[in-house]
Amino acid sequence: MEMPLEEQLVKLKEILAALRSTSFWDSLPILDETRDGDAIERHENDLPGLKNVKMNIQKEIEIIETHLAMESKEKPLASLSTNSTYYFALWNECLKAPRPITALGRTFPIPDGARKVEKNGRLSNGNVKVDIVADGGNIWLRVNTTKESRLLAEFRGIEAFSYDSDEESDEDNPTLEGETTQGKRPRLPLERYLENTVYETGHMLSLAAEEFSVSNGFVPHIHMRLTRLEPSVEDERIQYTIDKLSALNVSVHRGQNNATFEATSQQSVTNYMLHNINLDLSLLIALVTDITHSPLPATIEDADILFRPQTERSWKRQLEKHPLLSEDALEHCRALVEQTKDEMEYGMVERIWTRLQEIQGNSRPTFWTTEEARGRFLAIIEKIGGPDELRRSRALFREDKEAENDFWLDSRIPAHQRPNFVPIHILDTGSSIEPVSQLQHPFHQQVVTTCQSILKRPVRPEAKNDDPSKVIPAPVRFAARLSAHTIQSLLLGAERNMVTLTSNKTSIRSLLREMRGYALPAERDISLQAGPTVPWALWIVEPRSLSQGMRNDFTSV
């Protein structure tokens, strides 16, 4: 029995409100201390396909509202057929689907040889739609709202076009609309009944999954939810269809997958700092750069002329004076000037030291990094760092008594505001701090799952570089702004209940885009497990680049 339009309208509005909620992004334990505070791009964080779902639900709401408004004016109208049943089923599957969900309504190609020839002689569309891509891409979910009566009508159509004249005619043993076929014997070989839409859909999904595996290295698990086909229906032809789909690794589920969801108000949460702090490559560079330690310019004007080539408001005039200068060189100098101005306003080390005072129990902070981050960091410093930057980089990982003095030598940072960076410990397999079984906050587990999923992907091909002087290997990338060493740093830190400190806002944005599927409401709201106090998981500060060799007053030895 169809739900009354008034009830459909209420439920559709509830679903749309939940899909539009930003509570996930508002509750993230991310300490964003960048100048603009815009690491979380709420306006760009719609899951692929979610925008279309929200638009279609909104249209469905408007259609029902218009129909009910016309009915209230006592104008005779035909009964309204809606798509609400599909959206209710899609909503239930979203609530229960394994996280992370990576897309809604995504189409996947099928092999050209599997495309059917339509009645007009053209090949059919070579794509098949997956309603929900879940579990980081490992699970494909397809919702099917075909009624039992519709499927029986398809069976009758198959029989009507057969030429088995020795079988009973439709007049001898009719099957009327709405009639079930409990105990009715098939008239044709069961194989003939596979020409139904349920089987064809499952078959196309299976072919698309095989095609997908060629370039992605794994075959997704396919699930079909037949919401209007109850498990109690006993028909040999339907069961044969399901058995054949199972043989194609398509799991078929009959009946509604009812889920419960209650919108919860955002609870007040207090964040606190962890004493184990994971530093990525960008932060290691920021710790040793000359901008962080050298005396600051007295005025903004002095900062503008601190680095060579001198920057001017008009890049065009600068290029006219120095035609051999590339725009990249000018842009780099401009970035150094902006970093210096930011340091003049509020120093990075001072900012870190202030936050470390929030550590509970007055625990001494411990700093960590990965072996790969250390290797890349030292290689970069050896190639382009200045002598003071090189000295600081070598002191960072030493454990002798003089290491700390060597690191802070000639630094402008007051002695009472110097965090105990030295020595930085190595965070890898076999280190003294291993992954924990119980993470302190669900976001840590979400980061772990997302990073593990990214690391399983095929790597992005890199341009070859035959320059023999290139001593720093190109990073392995999975996307334009996600390198393997960055993902590995985030993964190892999250696995150990650490806060990861970074100045790479672009990579954090890319990571959060990968995590958009967690923003969808779930039947089991894991954010409620966190409690009133939540540790910071990610800590983002403004970047600092190596700069000593670019200073106008620098003289190489």
PDB file of C-alpha atoms in Angstrom, residues 270-549:
ATOM      1  CA  THR A 270      35.924  20.973  24.228  1.00  0.00           C
ATOM      2  CA  ASN A 271      39.067  20.154  22.251  1.00  0.00           C
ATOM      3  CA  TYR A 272      42.444  19.506  23.825  1.00  0.00           C
ATOM      4  CA  MET A 273      46.019  19.033  22.656  1.00  0.00           C
ATOM      5  CA  LEU A 274      47.727  15.625  22.617  1.00  0.00           C
ATOM      6  CA  HIS A 275      51.320  15.302  23.837  1.00  0.00           C
ATOM      7  CA  ASN A 276      52.417  13.097  20.901  1.00  0.00           C
ATOM      8  CA  ILE A 277      52.733  15.339  17.836  1.00  0.00           C
ATOM      9  CA  ASN A 278      53.400  14.033  14.329  1.00  0.00           C
ATOM     10  CA  LEU A 279      55.263  16.419  11.999  1.00  0.00           C
ATOM     11  CA  ASP A 280      54.962  16.047   8.235  1.00  0.00           C
ATOM     12  CA  LEU A 281      57.552  17.116   5.663  1.00  0.00           C
ATOM     13  CA  SER A 282      56.170  20.653   5.349  1.00  0.00           C
ATOM     14  CA  LEU A 283      56.542  21.249   9.097  1.00  0.00           C
ATOM     15  CA  LEU A 284      60.105  19.913   9.208  1.00  0.00           C
ATOM     16  CA  ILE A 285      61.031  22.499   6.577  1.00  0.00           C
ATOM     17  CA  ALA A 286      59.162  25.219   8.472  1.00  0.00           C
ATOM     18  CA  LEU A 287      61.134  24.439  11.654  1.00  0.00           C
ATOM     19  CA  VAL A 288      64.536  25.050  10.089  1.00  0.00           C
ATOM     20  CA  THR A 289      63.913  27.862   7.614  1.00  0.00           C
ATOM     21  CA  ASP A 290      65.603  31.200   8.114  1.00  0.00           C
ATOM     22  CA  ILE A 291      62.223  32.968   8.238  1.00  0.00           C
ATOM     23  CA  THR A 292      61.434  31.148  11.484  1.00  0.00           C
ATOM     24  CA  HIS A 293      64.710  31.977  13.274  1.00  0.00           C
ATOM     25  CA  SER A 294      66.418  35.063  11.835  1.00  0.00           C
ATOM     26  CA  PRO A 295      65.768  38.598  13.135  1.00  0.00           C
ATOM     27  CA  LEU A 296      62.657  40.058  11.560  1.00  0.00           C
ATOM     28  CA  PRO A 297      62.591  43.197   9.404  1.00  0.00           C
ATOM     29  CA  ALA A 298      61.826  46.382  11.294  1.00  0.00           C
ATOM     30  CA  THR A 299      59.069  47.480   8.920  1.00  0.00           C
ATOM     31  CA  ILE A 300      56.779  46.116   6.232  1.00  0.00           C
ATOM     32  CA  GLU A 301      58.791  48.075   3.666  1.00  0.00           C
ATOM     33  CA  ASP A 302      61.959  46.292   4.790  1.00  0.00           C
ATOM     34  CA  ALA A 303      60.212  42.949   4.376  1.00  0.00           C
ATOM     35  CA  ASP A 304      59.262  43.846   0.805  1.00  0.00           C
ATOM     36  CA  ILE A 305      62.918  44.181  -0.176  1.00  0.00           C
ATOM     37  CA  LEU A 306      64.355  41.361   1.958  1.00  0.00           C
ATOM     38  CA  PHE A 307      64.562  38.742  -0.782  1.00  0.00           C
ATOM     39  CA  ARG A 308      66.000  38.836  -4.244  1.00  0.00           C
ATOM     40  CA  PRO A 309      64.814  39.493  -6.821  1.00  0.00           C
ATOM     41  CA  GLN A 310      63.116  42.436  -5.130  1.00  0.00           C
ATOM     42  CA  THR A 311      59.363  42.270  -5.472  1.00  0.00           C
ATOM     43  CA  GLU A 312      57.284  45.191  -6.679  1.00  0.00           C
ATOM     44  CA  ARG A 313      53.572  45.676  -6.961  1.00  0.00           C
ATOM     45  CA  SER A 314      53.810  45.384 -10.726  1.00  0.00           C
ATOM     46  CA  TRP A 315      55.334  42.096 -11.836  1.00  0.00           C
ATOM     47  CA  LYS A 316      55.283  43.471 -15.361  1.00  0.00           C
ATOM     48  CA  ARG A 317      57.636  46.351 -14.403  1.00  0.00           C
ATOM     49  CA  GLN A 318      59.901  43.923 -12.575  1.00  0.00           C
ATOM     50  CA  LEU A 319      60.121  41.672 -15.635  1.00  0.00           C
ATOM     51  CA  GLU A 320      60.889  44.705 -17.825  1.00  0.00           C
ATOM     52  CA  LYS A 321      63.842  45.535 -15.547  1.00  0.00           C
ATOM     53  CA  HIS A 322      65.021  41.920 -15.337  1.00  0.00           C
ATOM     54  CA  PRO A 323      63.853  40.125 -18.504  1.00  0.00           C
ATOM     55  CA  LEU A 324      65.708  36.942 -17.563  1.00  0.00           C
ATOM     56  CA  LEU A 325      63.697  36.463 -14.385  1.00  0.00           C
ATOM     57  CA  SER A 326      60.962  33.879 -14.620  1.00  0.00           C
ATOM     58  CA  GLU A 327      57.518  34.482 -13.178  1.00  0.00           C
ATOM     59  CA  ASP A 328      58.099  31.431 -10.970  1.00  0.00           C
ATOM     60  CA  ALA A 329      61.099  33.137  -9.361  1.00  0.00           C
ATOM     61  CA  LEU A 330      59.115  36.302  -8.731  1.00  0.00           C
ATOM     62  CA  GLU A 331      56.210  34.353  -7.305  1.00  0.00           C
ATOM     63  CA  HIS A 332      58.540  32.470  -4.951  1.00  0.00           C
ATOM     64  CA  CYS A 333      60.020  35.733  -3.658  1.00  0.00           C
ATOM     65  CA  ARG A 334      56.564  37.151  -3.168  1.00  0.00           C
ATOM     66  CA  ALA A 335      55.597  34.053  -1.158  1.00  0.00           C
ATOM     67  CA  LEU A 336      58.677  34.481   1.064  1.00  0.00           C
ATOM     68  CA  VAL A 337      57.761  38.109   1.704  1.00  0.00           C
ATOM     69  CA  GLU A 338      54.209  37.141   2.701  1.00  0.00           C
ATOM     70  CA  GLN A 339      55.545  34.427   5.014  1.00  0.00           C
ATOM     71  CA  THR A 340      57.889  36.955   6.624  1.00  0.00           C
ATOM     72  CA  LYS A 341      55.029  39.407   7.170  1.00  0.00           C
ATOM     73  CA  ASP A 342      52.979  36.652   8.753  1.00  0.00           C
ATOM     74  CA  GLU A 343      55.931  35.803  11.012  1.00  0.00           C
ATOM     75  CA  MET A 344      56.158  39.471  12.017  1.00  0.00           C
ATOM     76  CA  GLU A 345      52.519  39.396  13.069  1.00  0.00           C
ATOM     77  CA  TYR A 346      52.615  36.115  15.008  1.00  0.00           C
ATOM     78  CA  GLY A 347      55.590  33.754  14.890  1.00  0.00           C
ATOM     79  CA  MET A 348      54.992  30.125  14.004  1.00  0.00           C
ATOM     80  CA  VAL A 349      57.110  28.728  16.852  1.00  0.00           C
ATOM     81  CA  GLU A 350      55.431  31.122  19.279  1.00  0.00           C
ATOM     82  CA  ARG A 351      52.057  29.864  18.069  1.00  0.00           C
ATOM     83  CA  ILE A 352      53.116  26.240  18.557  1.00  0.00           C
ATOM     84  CA  TRP A 353      54.561  26.931  22.012  1.00  0.00           C
ATOM     85  CA  THR A 354      51.314  28.625  23.112  1.00  0.00           C
ATOM     86  CA  ARG A 355      49.200  25.663  22.035  1.00  0.00           C
ATOM     87  CA  LEU A 356      51.513  23.186  23.741  1.00  0.00           C
ATOM     88  CA  GLN A 357      50.671  24.836  27.063  1.00  0.00           C
ATOM     89  CA  GLU A 358      47.187  23.314  26.664  1.00  0.00           C
ATOM     90  CA  ILE A 359      48.464  19.732  26.961  1.00  0.00           C
ATOM     91  CA  GLN A 360      46.651  18.010  29.807  1.00  0.00           C
ATOM     92  CA  GLY A 361      48.567  17.028  32.897  1.00  0.00           C
ATOM     93  CA  ASN A 362      51.547  19.213  31.966  1.00  0.00           C
ATOM     94  CA  SER A 363      52.948  16.289  29.944  1.00  0.00           C
ATOM     95  CA  ARG A 364      56.104  17.005  28.003  1.00  0.00           C
ATOM     96  CA  PRO A 365      55.326  17.020  24.266  1.00  0.00           C
ATOM     97  CA  THR A 366      57.098  14.510  22.059  1.00  0.00           C
ATOM     98  CA  PHE A 367      57.605  15.150  18.335  1.00  0.00           C
ATOM     99  CA  TRP A 368      57.618  12.453  15.670  1.00  0.00           C
ATOM    100  CA  THR A 369      57.987  12.095  11.931  1.00  0.00           C
ATOM    101  CA  THR A 370      58.247   9.264   9.403  1.00  0.00           C
ATOM    102  CA  GLU A 371      61.446   7.805   8.000  1.00  0.00           C
ATOM    103  CA  GLU A 372      60.492   8.859   4.471  1.00  0.00           C
ATOM    104  CA  ALA A 373      59.691  12.410   5.564  1.00  0.00           C
ATOM    105  CA  ARG A 374      63.106  12.646   7.267  1.00  0.00           C
ATOM    106  CA  GLY A 375      64.866  11.290   4.185  1.00  0.00           C
ATOM    107  CA  ARG A 376      63.154  13.702   1.813  1.00  0.00           C
ATOM    108  CA  PHE A 377      63.627  16.587   4.232  1.00  0.00           C
ATOM    109  CA  LEU A 378      67.389  16.062   4.555  1.00  0.00           C
ATOM    110  CA  ALA A 379      67.774  15.611   0.788  1.00  0.00           C
ATOM    111  CA  ILE A 380      65.930  18.890   0.142  1.00  0.00           C
ATOM    112  CA  ILE A 381      68.026  20.797   2.685  1.00  0.00           C
ATOM    113  CA  GLU A 382      71.287  19.409   1.291  1.00  0.00           C
ATOM    114  CA  LYS A 383      70.313  20.589  -2.175  1.00  0.00           C
ATOM    115  CA  ILE A 384      68.772  24.035  -1.645  1.00  0.00           C
ATOM    116  CA  GLY A 385      69.136  24.939   2.048  1.00  0.00           C
ATOM    117  CA  GLY A 386      71.408  27.654   3.411  1.00  0.00           C
ATOM    118  CA  PRO A 387      74.218  26.838   5.876  1.00  0.00           C
ATOM    119  CA  ASP A 388      72.160  27.746   8.975  1.00  0.00           C
ATOM    120  CA  GLU A 389      69.185  25.792   7.673  1.00  0.00           C
ATOM    121  CA  LEU A 390      71.468  22.825   7.049  1.00  0.00           C
ATOM    122  CA  ARG A 391      72.849  23.047  10.614  1.00  0.00           C
ATOM    123  CA  ARG A 392      69.376  23.088  12.115  1.00  0.00           C
ATOM    124  CA  SER A 393      68.200  20.155   9.977  1.00  0.00           C
ATOM    125  CA  ARG A 394      71.099  17.966  11.107  1.00  0.00           C
ATOM    126  CA  ALA A 395      70.588  18.886  14.762  1.00  0.00           C
ATOM    127  CA  LEU A 396      66.869  18.009  14.701  1.00  0.00           C
ATOM    128  CA  PHE A 397      67.470  14.248  14.777  1.00  0.00           C
ATOM    129  CA  ARG A 398      70.565  14.109  16.970  1.00  0.00           C
ATOM    130  CA  GLU A 399      70.356  12.858  20.545  1.00  0.00           C
ATOM    131  CA  ASP A 400      73.625  14.239  21.940  1.00  0.00           C
ATOM    132  CA  LYS A 401      73.752  17.004  24.528  1.00  0.00           C
ATOM    133  CA  GLU A 402      74.800  19.700  22.053  1.00  0.00           C
ATOM    134  CA  ALA A 403      72.046  18.988  19.517  1.00  0.00           C
ATOM    135  CA  GLU A 404      69.517  21.366  21.045  1.00  0.00           C
ATOM    136  CA  ASN A 405      72.081  24.177  21.343  1.00  0.00           C
ATOM    137  CA  ASP A 406      73.074  23.681  17.689  1.00  0.00           C
ATOM    138  CA  PHE A 407      69.453  23.837  16.604  1.00  0.00           C
ATOM    139  CA  TRP A 408      68.640  27.072  18.473  1.00  0.00           C
ATOM    140  CA  LEU A 409      72.015  28.770  17.812  1.00  0.00           C
ATOM    141  CA  ASP A 410      71.476  32.479  16.908  1.00  0.00           C
ATOM    142  CA  SER A 411      67.693  32.003  16.876  1.00  0.00           C
ATOM    143  CA  ARG A 412      65.589  35.029  17.760  1.00  0.00           C
ATOM    144  CA  ILE A 413      63.092  32.783  19.626  1.00  0.00           C
ATOM    145  CA  PRO A 414      63.303  33.556  23.393  1.00  0.00           C
ATOM    146  CA  ALA A 415      64.692  30.648  25.417  1.00  0.00           C
ATOM    147  CA  HIS A 416      61.520  30.367  27.518  1.00  0.00           C
ATOM    148  CA  GLN A 417      59.358  29.942  24.385  1.00  0.00           C
ATOM    149  CA  ARG A 418      61.347  27.171  22.714  1.00  0.00           C
ATOM    150  CA  PRO A 419      59.485  23.837  22.409  1.00  0.00           C
ATOM    151  CA  ASN A 420      61.556  20.695  22.887  1.00  0.00           C
ATOM    152  CA  PHE A 421      61.689  19.796  19.178  1.00  0.00           C
ATOM    153  CA  VAL A 422      65.073  18.067  19.566  1.00  0.00           C
ATOM    154  CA  PRO A 423      65.288  15.190  19.029  1.00  0.00           C
ATOM    155  CA  ILE A 424      62.482  14.342  16.633  1.00  0.00           C
ATOM    156  CA  HIS A 425      61.690  10.627  16.856  1.00  0.00           C
ATOM    157  CA  ILE A 426      61.082   8.351  13.896  1.00  0.00           C
ATOM    158  CA  LEU A 427      57.574   7.010  13.515  1.00  0.00           C
ATOM    159  CA  ASP A 428      57.588   3.746  11.582  1.00  0.00           C
ATOM    160  CA  THR A 429      57.164   0.018  12.061  1.00  0.00           C
ATOM    161  CA  GLY A 430      59.233  -1.036  15.045  1.00  0.00           C
ATOM    162  CA  SER A 431      59.149   2.379  16.730  1.00  0.00           C
ATOM    163  CA  SER A 432      58.531   2.622  20.452  1.00  0.00           C
ATOM    164  CA  ILE A 433      54.966   3.784  19.902  1.00  0.00           C
ATOM    165  CA  GLU A 434      52.830   1.308  17.972  1.00  0.00           C
ATOM    166  CA  PRO A 435      49.306   1.616  16.478  1.00  0.00           C
ATOM    167  CA  VAL A 436      46.624   1.455  19.150  1.00  0.00           C
ATOM    168  CA  SER A 437      43.558  -0.774  19.061  1.00  0.00           C
ATOM    169  CA  GLN A 438      41.197   1.878  20.425  1.00  0.00           C
ATOM    170  CA  LEU A 439      41.432   5.274  18.762  1.00  0.00           C
ATOM    171  CA  GLN A 440      40.460   8.266  20.858  1.00  0.00           C
ATOM    172  CA  HIS A 441      38.014   9.763  18.355  1.00  0.00           C
ATOM    173  CA  PRO A 442      36.064   8.424  15.343  1.00  0.00           C
ATOM    174  CA  PHE A 443      37.798  10.989  13.117  1.00  0.00           C
ATOM    175  CA  HIS A 444      41.136   9.248  13.713  1.00  0.00           C
ATOM    176  CA  GLN A 445      39.599   6.009  12.407  1.00  0.00           C
ATOM    177  CA  GLN A 446      38.085   7.835   9.441  1.00  0.00           C
ATOM    178  CA  VAL A 447      41.511   9.241   8.553  1.00  0.00           C
ATOM    179  CA  VAL A 448      43.064   5.769   8.883  1.00  0.00           C
ATOM    180  CA  THR A 449      40.435   4.147   6.648  1.00  0.00           C
ATOM    181  CA  THR A 450      40.665   6.903   4.040  1.00  0.00           C
ATOM    182  CA  CYS A 451      44.472   6.868   3.895  1.00  0.00           C
ATOM    183  CA  GLN A 452      44.582   3.077   3.633  1.00  0.00           C
ATOM    184  CA  SER A 453      42.081   3.242   0.780  1.00  0.00           C
ATOM    185  CA  ILE A 454      44.143   5.883  -1.052  1.00  0.00           C
ATOM    186  CA  LEU A 455      47.380   3.909  -0.677  1.00  0.00           C
ATOM    187  CA  LYS A 456      45.744   0.909  -2.390  1.00  0.00           C
ATOM    188  CA  ARG A 457      45.054   2.896  -5.555  1.00  0.00           C
ATOM    189  CA  PRO A 458      47.197   2.771  -8.686  1.00  0.00           C
ATOM    190  CA  VAL A 459      49.789   5.523  -8.536  1.00  0.00           C
ATOM    191  CA  ARG A 460      49.592   8.528 -10.812  1.00  0.00           C
ATOM    192  CA  PRO A 461      52.225   8.418 -13.595  1.00  0.00           C
ATOM    193  CA  GLU A 462      54.944  11.012 -13.164  1.00  0.00           C
ATOM    194  CA  ALA A 463      56.866  12.845 -15.858  1.00  0.00           C
ATOM    195  CA  LYS A 464      60.318  11.336 -16.405  1.00  0.00           C
ATOM    196  CA  ASN A 465      63.324  13.375 -15.426  1.00  0.00           C
ATOM    197  CA  ASP A 466      66.697  12.412 -16.864  1.00  0.00           C
ATOM    198  CA  ASP A 467      68.625  15.163 -15.106  1.00  0.00           C
ATOM    199  CA  PRO A 468      71.559  13.360 -13.387  1.00  0.00           C
ATOM    200  CA  SER A 469      71.898  16.216 -10.869  1.00  0.00           C
ATOM    201  CA  LYS A 470      68.400  15.550  -9.506  1.00  0.00           C
ATOM    202  CA  VAL A 471      69.049  13.922  -6.137  1.00  0.00           C
ATOM    203  CA  ILE A 472      65.534  14.269  -4.697  1.00  0.00           C
ATOM    204  CA  PRO A 473      63.249  11.548  -6.090  1.00  0.00           C
ATOM    205  CA  ALA A 474      59.885  12.710  -7.374  1.00  0.00           C
ATOM    206  CA  PRO A 475      57.063  11.905  -4.948  1.00  0.00           C
ATOM    207  CA  VAL A 476      54.686   9.082  -5.784  1.00  0.00           C
ATOM    208  CA  ARG A 477      51.276  10.651  -6.247  1.00  0.00           C
ATOM    209  CA  PHE A 478      47.726   9.305  -6.237  1.00  0.00           C
ATOM    210  CA  ALA A 479      46.195  12.638  -7.263  1.00  0.00           C
ATOM    211  CA  ALA A 480      47.487  16.079  -8.198  1.00  0.00           C
ATOM    212  CA  ARG A 481      47.932  17.151  -4.560  1.00  0.00           C
ATOM    213  CA  LEU A 482      48.179  13.873  -2.659  1.00  0.00           C
ATOM    214  CA  SER A 483      51.623  12.317  -2.453  1.00  0.00           C
ATOM    215  CA  ALA A 484      52.346   8.939  -0.905  1.00  0.00           C
ATOM    216  CA  HIS A 485      54.637  10.330   1.800  1.00  0.00           C
ATOM    217  CA  THR A 486      51.964  12.841   2.885  1.00  0.00           C
ATOM    218  CA  ILE A 487      49.294  10.140   3.125  1.00  0.00           C
ATOM    219  CA  GLN A 488      51.726   7.854   4.956  1.00  0.00           C
ATOM    220  CA  SER A 489      52.464  10.591   7.516  1.00  0.00           C
ATOM    221  CA  LEU A 490      48.767  11.175   8.131  1.00  0.00           C
ATOM    222  CA  LEU A 491      48.102   7.440   8.396  1.00  0.00           C
ATOM    223  CA  LEU A 492      50.880   6.668  10.880  1.00  0.00           C
ATOM    224  CA  GLY A 493      49.921   9.618  13.062  1.00  0.00           C
ATOM    225  CA  ALA A 494      46.211   8.771  13.123  1.00  0.00           C
ATOM    226  CA  GLU A 495      46.910   5.092  13.861  1.00  0.00           C
ATOM    227  CA  ARG A 496      48.733   6.132  17.022  1.00  0.00           C
ATOM    228  CA  ASN A 497      46.233   8.686  18.360  1.00  0.00           C
ATOM    229  CA  MET A 498      48.501  11.598  17.503  1.00  0.00           C
ATOM    230  CA  VAL A 499      47.790  15.101  16.314  1.00  0.00           C
ATOM    231  CA  THR A 500      49.454  15.707  12.947  1.00  0.00           C
ATOM    232  CA  LEU A 501      50.964  19.176  12.619  1.00  0.00           C
ATOM    233  CA  THR A 502      51.296  20.417   9.037  1.00  0.00           C
ATOM    234  CA  SER A 503      51.535  23.571   6.973  1.00  0.00           C
ATOM    235  CA  ASN A 504      50.321  21.769   3.851  1.00  0.00           C
ATOM    236  CA  LYS A 505      46.773  23.106   3.744  1.00  0.00           C
ATOM    237  CA  THR A 506      46.303  21.981   0.142  1.00  0.00           C
ATOM    238  CA  SER A 507      46.881  18.323   1.006  1.00  0.00           C
ATOM    239  CA  ILE A 508      44.521  18.526   3.992  1.00  0.00           C
ATOM    240  CA  ARG A 509      41.851  19.939   1.709  1.00  0.00           C
ATOM    241  CA  SER A 510      42.410  17.063  -0.708  1.00  0.00           C
ATOM    242  CA  LEU A 511      42.201  14.545   2.143  1.00  0.00           C
ATOM    243  CA  LEU A 512      38.925  16.041   3.377  1.00  0.00           C
ATOM    244  CA  ARG A 513      37.493  15.855  -0.132  1.00  0.00           C
ATOM    245  CA  GLU A 514      38.333  12.154  -0.057  1.00  0.00           C
ATOM    246  CA  MET A 515      36.403  11.919   3.234  1.00  0.00           C
ATOM    247  CA  ARG A 516      33.192  13.537   1.990  1.00  0.00           C
ATOM    248  CA  GLY A 517      31.320  10.240   2.254  1.00  0.00           C
ATOM    249  CA  TYR A 518      31.551  10.410   6.047  1.00  0.00           C
ATOM    250  CA  ALA A 519      29.522  13.632   5.954  1.00  0.00           C
ATOM    251  CA  LEU A 520      26.416  11.685   4.909  1.00  0.00           C
ATOM    252  CA  PRO A 521      24.121  10.812   7.826  1.00  0.00           C
ATOM    253  CA  ALA A 522      24.505   7.285   9.159  1.00  0.00           C
ATOM    254  CA  GLU A 523      22.137   5.096  11.135  1.00  0.00           C
ATOM    255  CA  ARG A 524      24.781   4.810  13.841  1.00  0.00           C
ATOM    256  CA  ASP A 525      25.916   8.354  14.535  1.00  0.00           C
ATOM    257  CA  ILE A 526      29.547   7.777  15.520  1.00  0.00           C
ATOM    258  CA  SER A 527      30.046  11.434  16.439  1.00  0.00           C
ATOM    259  CA  LEU A 528      28.007  10.760  19.582  1.00  0.00           C
ATOM    260  CA  GLN A 529      30.714   8.376  20.817  1.00  0.00           C
ATOM    261  CA  ALA A 530      33.263  11.128  21.202  1.00  0.00           C
ATOM    262  CA  GLY A 531      32.066  12.590  24.484  1.00  0.00           C
ATOM    263  CA  PRO A 532      32.359  16.191  25.693  1.00  0.00           C
ATOM    264  CA  THR A 533      36.176  16.380  25.293  1.00  0.00           C
ATOM    265  CA  VAL A 534      37.803  15.611  21.956  1.00  0.00           C
ATOM    266  CA  PRO A 535      41.527  15.671  21.079  1.00  0.00           C
ATOM    267  CA  TRP A 536      42.709  17.609  18.079  1.00  0.00           C
ATOM    268  CA  ALA A 537      43.514  15.269  15.179  1.00  0.00           C
ATOM    269  CA  LEU A 538      44.932  17.723  12.615  1.00  0.00           C
ATOM    270  CA  TRP A 539      46.706  21.009  13.283  1.00  0.00           C
ATOM    271  CA  ILE A 540      47.332  23.363  10.355  1.00  0.00           C
ATOM    272  CA  VAL A 541      49.584  26.432  10.376  1.00  0.00           C
ATOM    273  CA  GLU A 542      50.822  28.842   7.727  1.00  0.00           C
ATOM    274  CA  PRO A 543      53.654  27.509   5.515  1.00  0.00           C
ATOM    275  CA  ARG A 544      57.308  28.495   5.770  1.00  0.00           C
ATOM    276  CA  SER A 545      59.749  27.896   2.924  1.00  0.00           C
ATOM    277  CA  LEU A 546      63.538  27.636   2.843  1.00  0.00           C
ATOM    278  CA  SER A 547      64.738  31.191   2.451  1.00  0.00           C
ATOM    279  CA  GLN A 548      68.329  31.813   3.571  1.00  0.00           C
ATOM    280  CA  GLY A 549      69.792  31.599   0.071  1.00  0.00           C
TER     281      GLY A 549
END
